Amino acid sequence: MTPLRPPRIDLRSDTFTLPTPAMREAMTSAPLGDDVFGEDPTVNELEALAAATMGKEAALFVTSGTQGNLVSLLAHCGRGDEVIAGDAAHTYIYEQGGSAALGGIHPRVLPTQPDGSLRLQDIAAAIRDENVHFPVSRLVCLENTHNRCGGTYLTPAYTASVVELAHAHGLKVHIDGARIFNAAVAQQVDVKALVGEADSITFCLSKGLSAPVGSVVCGSEEFIYRARRARKVLGGGLRQAGVLAAAGRVALTEMVDRLAEDHANARLLAEGIAGLPGVRLDMDTVQTNMVIFTLNHPTLKVGDLVTALRGQEVGVLAADPRRIRAVTHYGIERGHIEEAIAVFGRLLGA
Ligand code: TLP
């Protein structure tokens, strides 16, 4: 098998970011211990920093965004409980239905709006009354920024209104905030305002923030205790995880503000390709570090264009059979975007 080689201009995802020199340095010198026993000082430090950053009591370092969402759902819900989520949510589409498969949690999906939100009236209508026939409505799950909607963000006011509605009916709220810092930087608000009174949040260190591995779940002490138990049964109890947490600490302290560059580059890319033959791109969706467009070209299908771009050292992903996604991140400079726009232009016959 030919070994896989990444494209030089890799816009497939911000998960492809490599650790910074400061992260590598921090990883080699981090004090370590056994984290299953709570004795890794670097993990403890990262968790305390993450909790304070999100305005929550406690935090838990986990291996990935998928694991963070799963342990959160397992900590909030029991078997037969129901989670209300969008039909385009990452937790619903891309996480193997883990909460149903492993936790017996029933998904109740609502139409995801083009901006990534769920309509308040849809949520209200989905909350079930007490009835022997029904599952128990337990949790609402939001996603900020929204992956399949093209990196659109939710505002503090919207999130607060969902939390208010959910809490009034005794439901909890979890935020899949894999890219919550992109949402904060784009809106120039403190990330705490985006989390507000939501009961839990997962955010990723290994996407735009460029750490090699890891995500963090934040919530109350009591919630994090249950999430920690769920992580252990999933085999996610790591030992000297401080080597990873050290990079995560650098991610949180040094890599947030520069996300604005990624947003400017995404905008540049979107403006550069929006007028090309076959490209249908709604500029209103280009709010953070993603560009998603529909391809309706006379000769090229999505798969053809993805392959042809790859042949010219530009990596993108098919979001679905009709749409292509490009993501900007650390390591992608303005010059790369200009090159990518030129390649798009040549291939689409502009
Ligand atoms: N998303 C990945 C892959 O699914 C394709 C990507 O490249 O965008 N929540 C959201 C909103 C996400 O976008 C992702 C990753 C996750 C959760 C899961 O994170 P990981 O990959 O760390 O399990």
Coordinates of C-alpha atoms and ligand atoms in Angstrom, one line a residue:
M1 CA 0.0 0.0 0.0
T2 CA 1.3 3.4 -0.9
P3 CA 1.9 5.4 2.3
L4 CA -0.5 8.3 2.7
R5 CA 1.0 11.7 2.5
P6 CA -0.9 14.9 3.6
P7 CA -1.5 17.5 0.9
R8 CA 0.8 20.6 1.3
I9 CA -2.2 22.9 1.7
D10 CA -4.3 20.9 4.0
L11 CA -7.8 22.3 4.4
R12 CA -9.5 19.0 5.2
S13 CA -9.8 19.8 8.9
D14 CA -8.3 21.8 11.8
T15 CA -7.7 18.4 13.3
F16 CA -4.6 18.1 11.1
T17 CA -2.8 20.9 13.0
L18 CA 0.6 20.0 14.4
P19 CA 1.7 21.0 17.9
T20 CA 3.7 24.2 18.2
P21 CA 7.3 24.4 19.3
A22 CA 6.1 25.7 22.7
M23 CA 3.9 22.6 23.0
R24 CA 6.7 20.2 22.2
E25 CA 8.9 21.9 24.8
A26 CA 6.1 21.8 27.5
M27 CA 5.5 18.1 26.8
T28 CA 9.1 17.2 27.5
S29 CA 9.4 19.0 30.8
A30 CA 5.9 18.5 32.3
P31 CA 5.7 17.0 35.8
L32 CA 3.8 13.7 35.7
G33 CA 1.9 11.3 37.8
D34 CA -0.8 8.7 37.6
D35 CA -4.0 10.5 36.5
V36 CA -6.3 7.6 37.4
F37 CA -5.3 8.3 41.0
G38 CA -5.7 12.0 40.4
E39 CA -1.9 12.5 40.8
D40 CA -0.8 14.0 37.5
P41 CA -0.1 17.6 38.4
T42 CA -0.1 18.8 34.8
V43 CA -3.5 17.2 34.1
N44 CA -4.8 18.7 37.3
E45 CA -3.5 22.1 36.3
L46 CA -5.1 21.9 32.9
E47 CA -8.4 20.8 34.3
A48 CA -8.4 23.7 36.8
L49 CA -7.5 26.2 34.1
A50 CA -10.3 24.8 31.8
A51 CA -12.9 24.9 34.5
A52 CA -12.0 28.5 35.4
T53 CA -12.0 29.5 31.7
M54 CA -15.5 28.1 31.2
G55 CA -16.8 29.4 34.5
K56 CA -17.5 25.9 35.8
E57 CA -16.6 24.2 39.1
A58 CA -14.6 21.3 37.6
A59 CA -13.2 19.7 34.5
L60 CA -12.1 16.4 33.0
F61 CA -9.4 15.8 30.4
V62 CA -10.6 13.3 27.8
T63 CA -9.0 11.7 24.7
S64 CA -11.3 13.3 22.1
G65 CA -14.4 15.4 21.4
T66 CA -16.3 12.2 20.8
Q67 CA -15.3 10.8 24.2
G68 CA -16.1 14.1 25.8
N69 CA -19.7 14.2 24.4
L70 CA -20.2 10.5 25.2
V71 CA -19.1 10.8 28.9
S72 CA -21.2 13.9 29.2
L73 CA -24.4 12.2 27.8
L74 CA -23.7 9.1 30.0
A75 CA -23.3 11.4 33.1
H76 CA -26.5 13.3 32.4
C77 CA -28.8 10.5 31.2
G78 CA -29.7 6.9 32.2
R79 CA -31.0 4.1 30.0
G80 CA -34.3 5.1 28.4
D81 CA -33.8 8.8 29.0
E82 CA -34.1 11.1 26.0
V83 CA -31.7 13.6 24.6
I84 CA -33.0 16.4 22.3
A85 CA -30.5 17.3 19.6
G86 CA -30.4 18.7 16.0
D87 CA -30.6 16.3 13.0
A88 CA -27.3 17.7 11.8
A89 CA -25.6 17.5 15.2
H90 CA -22.1 15.9 15.3
T91 CA -23.3 13.8 18.3
Y92 CA -26.2 12.5 16.2
I93 CA -24.4 12.0 12.8
Y94 CA -20.8 11.3 13.4
E95 CA -20.4 9.6 16.8
Q96 CA -21.6 6.1 15.9
G97 CA -24.8 6.7 17.9
G98 CA -22.5 6.0 20.9
S99 CA -24.9 7.3 23.5
A100 CA -27.7 5.0 22.2
A101 CA -25.4 2.0 21.6
L102 CA -23.5 2.2 24.9
G103 CA -25.9 4.2 27.2
G104 CA -29.4 3.3 26.0
I105 CA -30.1 7.0 25.5
H106 CA -32.9 7.7 23.1
P107 CA -32.3 10.5 20.6
R108 CA -35.1 12.9 19.8
V109 CA -33.9 14.9 16.7
L110 CA -35.2 18.3 15.6
P111 CA -34.5 20.2 12.4
T112 CA -31.2 22.0 12.6
Q113 CA -31.7 25.5 11.3
P114 CA -29.2 26.9 8.8
D115 CA -27.4 28.9 11.5
G116 CA -26.9 25.7 13.6
S117 CA -29.6 26.6 16.1
L118 CA -32.7 24.6 17.2
R119 CA -36.0 26.6 17.3
L120 CA -37.2 27.3 20.8
Q121 CA -40.7 26.2 19.8
D122 CA -39.4 22.9 18.5
I123 CA -37.5 22.3 21.7
A124 CA -40.6 23.2 23.8
A125 CA -42.8 20.9 21.7
A126 CA -40.3 18.0 22.0
I127 CA -40.2 18.1 25.8
R128 CA -42.4 15.2 27.0
D129 CA -45.0 15.2 29.7
E130 CA -44.8 12.5 32.4
N131 CA -46.6 9.5 30.7
V132 CA -45.9 5.8 31.2
H133 CA -45.5 5.4 27.4
F134 CA -42.7 8.0 27.0
P135 CA -39.0 8.1 27.5
V136 CA -38.0 10.8 30.0
S137 CA -36.8 14.1 28.4
R138 CA -33.5 14.7 30.2
L139 CA -31.1 16.8 28.1
V140 CA -30.8 19.3 25.3
C141 CA -27.6 19.2 23.3
L142 CA -26.4 22.3 21.3
E143 CA -23.3 22.6 19.0
N144 CA -21.2 25.8 18.9
T145 CA -19.7 26.3 16.4
H146 CA -21.8 24.1 14.1
N147 CA -19.8 21.8 11.9
R148 CA -22.3 20.7 9.3
C149 CA -23.7 24.3 9.1
G150 CA -20.3 25.6 8.0
G151 CA -18.9 26.8 11.3
T152 CA -21.8 29.1 12.2
Y153 CA -21.9 30.3 15.8
L154 CA -24.6 30.5 18.5
T155 CA -24.8 33.7 20.5
P156 CA -24.8 34.1 24.3
A157 CA -28.4 35.3 24.2
Y158 CA -29.6 32.3 22.2
T159 CA -27.8 29.8 24.4
A160 CA -29.2 31.5 27.5
S161 CA -32.8 31.2 26.1
V162 CA -32.4 27.5 25.5
V163 CA -30.9 27.0 28.9
E164 CA -33.8 28.9 30.5
L165 CA -36.4 26.8 28.6
A166 CA -34.7 23.5 29.4
H167 CA -34.2 24.3 33.1
A168 CA -37.8 25.5 33.4
H169 CA -38.8 21.9 32.5
G170 CA -36.1 20.2 34.6
L171 CA -33.8 19.3 31.6
K172 CA -30.1 19.8 31.5
V173 CA -28.1 21.4 28.7
H174 CA -24.9 20.1 27.2
I175 CA -22.9 22.1 24.6
D176 CA -20.7 20.3 22.1
G177 CA -18.2 23.2 22.0
A178 CA -15.6 21.4 20.0
R179 CA -14.8 24.8 18.4
I180 CA -16.4 27.1 21.1
F181 CA -13.2 29.4 21.1
N182 CA -13.8 30.0 17.4
A183 CA -17.3 31.2 18.3
A184 CA -15.9 33.4 21.1
V185 CA -13.3 35.0 19.0
A186 CA -15.6 35.6 16.1
Q187 CA -18.1 37.4 18.3
Q188 CA -15.5 39.0 20.5
V189 CA -17.1 37.7 23.7
D190 CA -15.7 35.9 26.7
V191 CA -16.2 32.2 26.2
K192 CA -17.9 32.1 29.6
A193 CA -20.8 34.1 28.1
L194 CA -21.3 31.4 25.5
V195 CA -21.4 28.7 28.1
G196 CA -23.5 30.7 30.6
E197 CA -25.7 28.4 32.8
A198 CA -25.4 25.4 30.5
D199 CA -24.7 22.3 32.6
S200 CA -21.8 21.0 30.7
I201 CA -19.5 21.7 27.8
T202 CA -17.0 19.7 25.8
F203 CA -14.3 21.7 24.0
C204 CA -11.4 20.4 21.9
L205 CA -7.7 21.2 22.3
S206 CA -6.7 19.4 19.2
K207 CA -8.6 21.3 16.5
G208 CA -7.9 25.0 15.9
L209 CA -6.0 25.2 19.2
S210 CA -3.5 22.8 17.7
A211 CA -2.7 20.5 20.6
P212 CA -1.9 16.9 19.4
V213 CA -4.5 15.1 21.5
G214 CA -7.4 15.9 23.8
S215 CA -10.6 17.6 24.8
V216 CA -12.0 18.8 28.1
V217 CA -15.4 18.4 29.6
C218 CA -16.5 21.1 32.2
G219 CA -19.4 21.2 34.6
S220 CA -20.3 20.9 38.3
E221 CA -18.1 18.9 40.7
E222 CA -20.9 16.3 41.0
F223 CA -21.3 16.0 37.2
I224 CA -17.6 15.7 36.6
Y225 CA -17.4 12.9 39.2
R226 CA -19.9 11.0 37.1
A227 CA -18.2 11.9 33.8
R228 CA -14.9 10.6 35.3
R229 CA -16.5 7.3 36.1
A230 CA -17.9 7.1 32.6
R231 CA -14.5 7.8 31.1
K232 CA -13.0 5.0 33.1
V233 CA -15.5 2.4 32.0
L234 CA -14.9 3.5 28.4
G235 CA -11.2 2.7 28.9
G236 CA -10.3 6.4 28.9
G237 CA -8.5 6.5 32.3
L238 CA -5.0 7.6 31.2
R239 CA -2.0 7.4 33.4
Q240 CA 0.9 9.9 32.8
A241 CA -1.5 12.0 30.6
G242 CA 0.4 15.2 31.6
V243 CA 2.5 14.8 28.5
L244 CA -0.7 15.6 26.6
A245 CA -2.2 18.0 29.0
A246 CA 1.0 20.1 28.9
A247 CA 0.4 20.8 25.2
G248 CA -3.3 21.4 26.1
R249 CA -2.3 24.1 28.6
V250 CA -0.2 25.9 25.9
A251 CA -3.2 25.5 23.5
L252 CA -5.5 27.3 26.0
T253 CA -3.1 30.0 27.0
E254 CA -1.4 30.8 23.7
M255 CA -3.5 29.7 20.8
V256 CA -6.9 31.3 21.2
D257 CA -6.4 34.8 20.0
R258 CA -4.8 33.7 16.7
L259 CA -8.0 32.0 15.7
A260 CA -9.0 35.4 14.2
E261 CA -6.3 34.8 11.5
D262 CA -8.1 31.5 10.6
H263 CA -11.4 33.3 10.3
A264 CA -9.9 36.0 8.0
N265 CA -8.4 33.2 5.8
A266 CA -11.7 31.4 5.6
R267 CA -13.3 34.6 4.5
L268 CA -10.6 35.2 1.9
L269 CA -11.1 31.7 0.6
A270 CA -14.8 32.0 0.4
E271 CA -14.7 35.4 -1.4
G272 CA -12.1 33.9 -3.8
I273 CA -14.2 30.9 -4.8
A274 CA -17.8 32.2 -4.4
G275 CA -18.0 33.4 -8.0
L276 CA -16.5 30.4 -9.7
P277 CA -18.5 28.2 -12.1
G278 CA -20.5 25.6 -10.2
V279 CA -19.9 27.0 -6.7
R280 CA -22.9 27.9 -4.6
L281 CA -21.8 29.5 -1.4
D282 CA -23.8 31.4 1.1
M283 CA -21.4 34.0 2.5
D284 CA -23.6 34.4 5.6
T285 CA -22.5 31.0 6.8
V286 CA -18.8 31.9 6.7
Q287 CA -18.5 33.1 10.2
T288 CA -15.4 31.3 11.6
N289 CA -12.8 28.9 10.2
M290 CA -14.9 26.9 7.7
V291 CA -16.1 27.2 4.2
I292 CA -18.8 24.8 3.0
F293 CA -20.2 25.2 -0.5
T294 CA -22.5 23.2 -2.8
L295 CA -21.0 22.1 -6.1
N296 CA -23.3 22.2 -9.1
H297 CA -20.8 22.0 -12.0
P298 CA -21.4 20.9 -15.6
T299 CA -18.6 18.3 -15.6
L300 CA -17.2 17.8 -12.1
K301 CA -18.9 16.0 -9.2
V302 CA -17.9 16.5 -5.6
G303 CA -15.6 13.4 -5.6
D304 CA -13.9 14.5 -8.9
L305 CA -13.1 17.9 -7.5
V306 CA -11.8 16.6 -4.2
T307 CA -9.5 14.2 -6.1
A308 CA -8.4 16.9 -8.6
L309 CA -7.7 19.4 -5.8
R310 CA -5.7 16.7 -3.9
G311 CA -3.6 16.2 -7.1
Q312 CA -2.7 19.9 -6.9
E313 CA -1.8 19.6 -3.2
V314 CA -5.0 21.2 -1.9
G315 CA -6.9 18.9 0.6
V316 CA -10.6 19.4 1.2
L317 CA -13.3 17.0 2.3
A318 CA -16.7 16.0 0.9
A319 CA -19.2 17.2 3.5
D320 CA -21.8 15.1 1.7
P321 CA -22.4 14.0 -1.9
R322 CA -23.2 17.6 -2.9
R323 CA -21.1 19.8 -0.6
I324 CA -17.4 20.4 -0.1
R325 CA -15.8 21.6 3.2
A326 CA -12.5 23.5 3.6
V327 CA -11.2 24.5 7.1
T328 CA -8.5 27.0 7.9
H329 CA -6.1 26.6 10.9
Y330 CA -2.6 27.1 12.4
G331 CA -0.1 26.3 9.7
I332 CA -2.2 27.7 6.8
E333 CA -1.1 31.2 5.8
R334 CA -2.7 33.8 3.6
G335 CA -0.3 32.8 0.8
H336 CA -1.7 29.2 0.9
I337 CA -5.2 30.5 0.5
E338 CA -4.2 32.5 -2.5
E339 CA -2.6 29.4 -4.0
A340 CA -5.7 27.4 -3.2
I341 CA -8.0 29.9 -4.8
A342 CA -5.9 29.8 -8.0
V343 CA -6.1 26.0 -8.1
F344 CA -9.9 26.1 -7.6
G345 CA -10.1 28.6 -10.5
R346 CA -8.1 26.4 -12.8
L347 CA -10.0 23.2 -12.0
L348 CA -13.4 24.8 -12.3
G349 CA -12.6 26.4 -15.6
A350 CA -12.8 30.1 -14.6
Ligands
TLP1 N1 -15.2 16.6 13.8 C1 -14.2 16.2 12.8 C2 -14.7 14.9 12.1 O1 -15.9 14.5 12.5 C3 -14.8 15.0 10.6 C4 -13.9 17.3 11.8 O2 -12.9 17.2 11.1 O3 -14.7 18.4 11.8 N2 -18.0 17.8 17.8 C5 -17.8 18.5 16.6 C6 -18.6 19.7 16.3 C7 -16.8 18.1 15.7 O4 -16.6 18.8 14.6 C8 -16.0 17.0 16.1 C9 -14.9 16.5 15.1 C10 -16.2 16.3 17.3 C11 -17.2 16.8 18.1 C12 -15.4 15.1 17.7 O5 -14.1 15.4 18.0 P1 -13.0 14.2 17.9 O6 -12.7 14.1 16.4 O7 -11.9 14.7 18.7 O8 -13.6 13.0 18.4

